[in-house]
C-alpha cells in the first residue's frame, strides 16, 4: 500500500497542471484582440460598414484602409480617414478623427460601402462607376496593449452587378492578423500611410 501516496500525489499534480493550463488558455483568450468589419442591414451598397471591437480590452486605431479592385484588374488603396466613433460609455455620437482608444464594445462607422468606394475614387482622381468595382477589401491596424506589435484585421467584400449592385462578404469571418507571420503585413499597412522615417544618428 506504500505506492498509494506517490500515485495520489502524481494524480494531484496532473490535475493542477491541467487546471493551470485552462486558466492560462482563458487568460490568453480574454486578452486576445478581436475586430470585426460588420456589414449592417442587407446587401445594398448603401448599407453601413462598421469596425467593431469585440475584444476585452480597448484598442487604439492606427489606420483603416480601403483597397478597391476594379473589373479591369487595377487595384487602388487609400486610407479611410473620416468616420464616426461610438463607444459604449458615450451618450452622444462624437465626430472624431483617429483620436483616443476604441473601447470594448465600441465601433467605428466607416460610412456606407458606396461612400467608401466613391471617396477612394474621388481622392485618387479616378472617374469610374460603382459597376466597375469588383472587390473592396477593408483593413485595420491597431495598437493592443498586451501585444508586442501592432495587430490588425481585414475582410474582403465582393460586388455583384446584375439587376443592381449587391455587396457580399467574401468570407464568413473577419481575418484576425495577430500571428507572428502577420506582423510584417500589418506593419506595411501602417508604413504606407504614416511614411515613418528611420532616424539616422
Short mmCIF file of C-alpha atoms in Angstrom, two decimals:
data_model
loop_
_atom_site.label_atom_id
_atom_site.label_comp_id
_atom_site.label_asym_id
_atom_site.label_seq_id
_atom_site.Cartn_x
_atom_site.Cartn_y
_atom_site.Cartn_z
CA UNK A 1 0.00 0.00 0.00
CA UNK A 2 3.03 2.26 0.10
CA UNK A 3 2.54 3.15 -3.55
CA UNK A 4 -0.82 4.86 -2.90
CA UNK A 5 0.77 8.04 -1.56
CA UNK A 6 3.07 8.69 -4.57
CA UNK A 7 0.33 7.80 -7.06
CA UNK A 8 -2.11 10.13 -5.32
CA UNK A 9 0.47 12.94 -5.40
CA UNK A 10 1.14 12.35 -9.10
CA UNK A 11 -2.58 12.42 -9.92
CA UNK A 12 -3.00 15.63 -7.92
CA UNK A 13 -0.05 17.21 -9.75
CA UNK A 14 -1.59 16.31 -13.13
CA UNK A 15 -4.93 17.80 -12.08
CA UNK A 16 -3.23 21.05 -11.05
CA UNK A 17 -1.28 21.20 -14.32
CA UNK A 18 -4.49 20.78 -16.33
CA UNK A 19 -6.21 23.41 -14.18
CA UNK A 20 -3.37 25.89 -14.66
CA UNK A 21 -3.38 25.23 -18.39
CA UNK A 22 -7.09 26.01 -18.54
CA UNK A 23 -6.56 29.25 -16.60
CA UNK A 24 -3.72 30.26 -18.93
CA UNK A 25 -5.80 29.48 -22.02
CA UNK A 26 -8.71 31.50 -20.67
CA UNK A 27 -6.39 34.42 -19.86
CA UNK A 28 -4.95 34.42 -23.37
CA UNK A 29 -8.41 34.19 -24.90
CA UNK A 30 -9.69 37.11 -22.85
CA UNK A 31 -6.69 39.27 -23.75
CA UNK A 32 -6.76 38.47 -27.45
CA UNK A 33 -7.87 41.33 -29.72
CA UNK A 34 -10.91 40.64 -31.86
CA UNK A 35 -12.02 43.12 -34.52
CA UNK A 36 -14.93 42.74 -36.90
CA UNK A 37 -15.76 44.54 -40.14
CA UNK A 38 -19.54 44.36 -39.94
CA UNK A 39 -21.85 44.64 -42.94
CA UNK A 40 -25.00 46.15 -41.46
CA UNK A 41 -28.51 45.61 -42.80
CA UNK A 42 -28.54 43.87 -46.20
CA UNK A 43 -26.51 43.51 -49.40
CA UNK A 44 -27.30 47.05 -50.50
CA UNK A 45 -24.19 49.18 -51.25
CA UNK A 46 -25.80 51.92 -49.15
CA UNK A 47 -25.67 49.70 -46.05
CA UNK A 48 -23.37 50.90 -43.28
CA UNK A 49 -19.98 49.35 -42.70
CA UNK A 50 -18.62 49.27 -39.15
CA UNK A 51 -15.39 48.29 -37.45
CA UNK A 52 -16.34 46.72 -34.11
CA UNK A 53 -14.03 46.00 -31.17
CA UNK A 54 -15.24 42.69 -29.74
CA UNK A 55 -12.13 42.15 -27.61
CA UNK A 56 -11.99 42.52 -23.84
CA UNK A 57 -9.52 45.43 -23.96
CA UNK A 58 -9.52 48.82 -25.69
CA UNK A 59 -7.50 49.23 -28.87
CA UNK A 60 -6.00 52.32 -30.43
CA UNK A 61 -6.81 52.54 -34.13
CA UNK A 62 -3.68 53.46 -36.10
CA UNK A 63 -5.16 53.26 -39.58
CA UNK A 64 -8.10 51.98 -41.59
CA UNK A 65 -7.53 51.32 -45.28
CA UNK A 66 -9.75 50.56 -48.24
CA UNK A 67 -8.41 48.61 -51.21
CA UNK A 68 -10.67 48.61 -54.26
CA UNK A 69 -10.10 46.14 -57.08
CA UNK A 70 -11.54 47.03 -60.46
CA UNK A 71 -13.03 44.66 -63.02
CA UNK A 72 -10.15 45.74 -65.29
CA UNK A 73 -7.68 44.24 -62.82
CA UNK A 74 -6.35 47.54 -61.46
CA UNK A 75 -6.08 48.00 -57.69
CA UNK A 76 -6.19 51.19 -55.63
CA UNK A 77 -5.52 51.73 -51.93
CA UNK A 78 -6.38 54.69 -49.72
CA UNK A 79 -6.88 55.46 -46.05
CA UNK A 80 -10.37 55.78 -44.62
CA UNK A 81 -9.89 58.90 -42.52
CA UNK A 82 -13.39 60.15 -41.80
CA UNK A 83 -15.64 58.15 -39.54
CA UNK A 84 -17.89 58.34 -36.51
CA UNK A 85 -16.55 56.81 -33.32
CA UNK A 86 -19.11 55.37 -30.91
CA UNK A 87 -18.05 53.95 -27.54
CA UNK A 88 -20.41 52.18 -25.19
CA UNK A 89 -19.81 54.78 -22.45
CA UNK A 90 -20.65 57.78 -24.63
CA UNK A 91 -24.06 59.40 -24.56
CA UNK A 92 -23.65 61.25 -27.85
CA UNK A 93 -22.14 60.32 -31.17
CA UNK A 94 -18.78 62.09 -31.33
CA UNK A 95 -17.23 63.09 -34.64
CA UNK A 96 -13.54 62.30 -34.35
CA UNK A 97 -10.53 61.64 -36.48
CA UNK A 98 -8.26 58.92 -35.07
CA UNK A 99 -8.43 60.23 -31.52
CA UNK A 100 -8.46 58.04 -28.43
CA UNK A 101 -8.95 54.31 -27.98
CA UNK A 102 -11.81 52.22 -29.25
CA UNK A 103 -13.31 50.68 -26.14
CA UNK A 104 -14.65 47.17 -25.68
CA UNK A 105 -17.98 47.03 -27.49
CA UNK A 106 -17.27 50.31 -29.28
CA UNK A 107 -17.31 50.70 -33.04
CA UNK A 108 -16.39 53.00 -35.88
CA UNK A 109 -18.99 53.82 -38.51
CA UNK A 110 -16.86 53.89 -41.64
CA UNK A 111 -19.76 55.02 -43.82
CA UNK A 112 -21.70 53.12 -46.45
CA UNK A 113 -19.91 50.84 -48.88
CA UNK A 114 -20.83 53.26 -51.65
CA UNK A 115 -19.31 56.17 -49.68
CA UNK A 116 -16.06 54.30 -49.02
CA UNK A 117 -15.64 53.33 -52.67
CA UNK A 118 -16.61 56.73 -54.10
CA UNK A 119 -14.44 58.65 -51.62
CA UNK A 120 -11.48 56.44 -52.53
CA UNK A 121 -12.08 57.07 -56.23
CA UNK A 122 -12.50 60.82 -55.74
CA UNK A 123 -9.28 61.17 -53.76
CA UNK A 124 -7.21 59.44 -56.42
CA UNK A 125 -8.99 61.20 -59.28
CA UNK A 126 -10.50 58.02 -60.69
CA UNK A 127 -13.56 58.54 -62.85
CA UNK A 128 -15.34 55.20 -62.60
CA UNK A 129 -18.77 53.93 -61.65
CA UNK A 130 -19.70 51.50 -58.90
CA UNK A 131 -20.24 48.85 -61.57
CA UNK A 132 -16.51 48.99 -62.40
CA UNK A 133 -15.58 47.77 -58.91
CA UNK A 134 -15.14 44.04 -58.37
CA UNK A 135 -13.98 43.82 -54.76
CA UNK A 136 -13.47 46.00 -51.69
CA UNK A 137 -11.02 44.93 -49.00
CA UNK A 138 -11.02 46.73 -45.66
CA UNK A 139 -8.01 46.67 -43.34
CA UNK A 140 -7.41 48.00 -39.85
CA UNK A 141 -4.18 48.22 -37.86
CA UNK A 142 -4.44 48.81 -34.11
CA UNK A 143 -2.31 49.01 -31.00
CA UNK A 144 -3.38 46.40 -28.44
CA UNK A 145 -1.73 46.77 -25.03
CA UNK A 146 -0.95 43.07 -24.32
CA UNK A 147 0.51 42.59 -27.82
CA UNK A 148 4.16 43.34 -28.50
CA UNK A 149 3.47 44.57 -32.02
CA UNK A 150 0.57 46.26 -33.85
CA UNK A 151 -2.13 43.79 -34.82
CA UNK A 152 -4.76 44.01 -37.49
CA UNK A 153 -7.86 42.69 -39.18
CA UNK A 154 -9.04 42.52 -42.76
CA UNK A 155 -12.10 41.43 -44.67
CA UNK A 156 -12.99 41.42 -48.35
CA UNK A 157 -16.39 42.17 -49.87
CA UNK A 158 -17.37 41.18 -53.41
CA UNK A 159 -19.59 43.39 -55.56
CA UNK A 160 -22.03 41.64 -57.88
CA UNK A 161 -23.67 43.68 -60.65
CA UNK A 162 -26.79 42.01 -62.01
CA UNK A 163 -30.10 43.89 -61.92
CA UNK A 164 -28.39 46.14 -59.37
CA UNK A 165 -25.23 46.24 -57.30
CA UNK A 166 -25.09 43.95 -54.26
CA UNK A 167 -22.27 43.63 -51.71
CA UNK A 168 -21.41 40.22 -50.24
CA UNK A 169 -18.69 39.31 -47.73
CA UNK A 170 -16.10 37.06 -49.35
CA UNK A 171 -15.58 35.14 -46.10
CA UNK A 172 -17.83 34.49 -43.13
CA UNK A 173 -15.40 35.94 -40.59
CA UNK A 174 -13.04 38.88 -40.41
CA UNK A 175 -9.48 37.61 -40.55
CA UNK A 176 -7.57 38.43 -37.36
CA UNK A 177 -3.98 39.46 -38.16
CA UNK A 178 -2.47 38.58 -34.78
CA UNK A 179 0.02 35.84 -35.56
CA UNK A 180 3.76 36.32 -35.84
CA UNK A 181 3.69 35.76 -39.59
CA UNK A 182 1.12 38.59 -39.93
CA UNK A 183 3.35 41.16 -38.21
CA UNK A 184 5.15 42.29 -41.37
CA UNK A 185 1.96 42.76 -43.37
CA UNK A 186 0.31 44.87 -40.65
CA UNK A 187 3.50 46.94 -40.32
CA UNK A 188 3.40 47.60 -44.07
CA UNK A 189 -0.15 48.94 -43.77
CA UNK A 190 0.99 51.44 -41.16
CA UNK A 191 4.14 52.40 -43.05
CA UNK A 192 2.22 53.00 -46.28
CA UNK A 193 0.04 55.57 -44.52
CA UNK A 194 2.34 57.18 -41.95
CA UNK A 195 5.54 57.03 -44.03
CA UNK A 196 7.86 56.81 -40.98
CA UNK A 197 11.48 57.79 -41.44
CA UNK A 198 14.27 55.96 -39.71
CA UNK A 199 16.35 58.30 -37.59
CA UNK A 200 19.98 58.45 -38.58
CA UNK A 201 22.46 59.02 -35.82
#
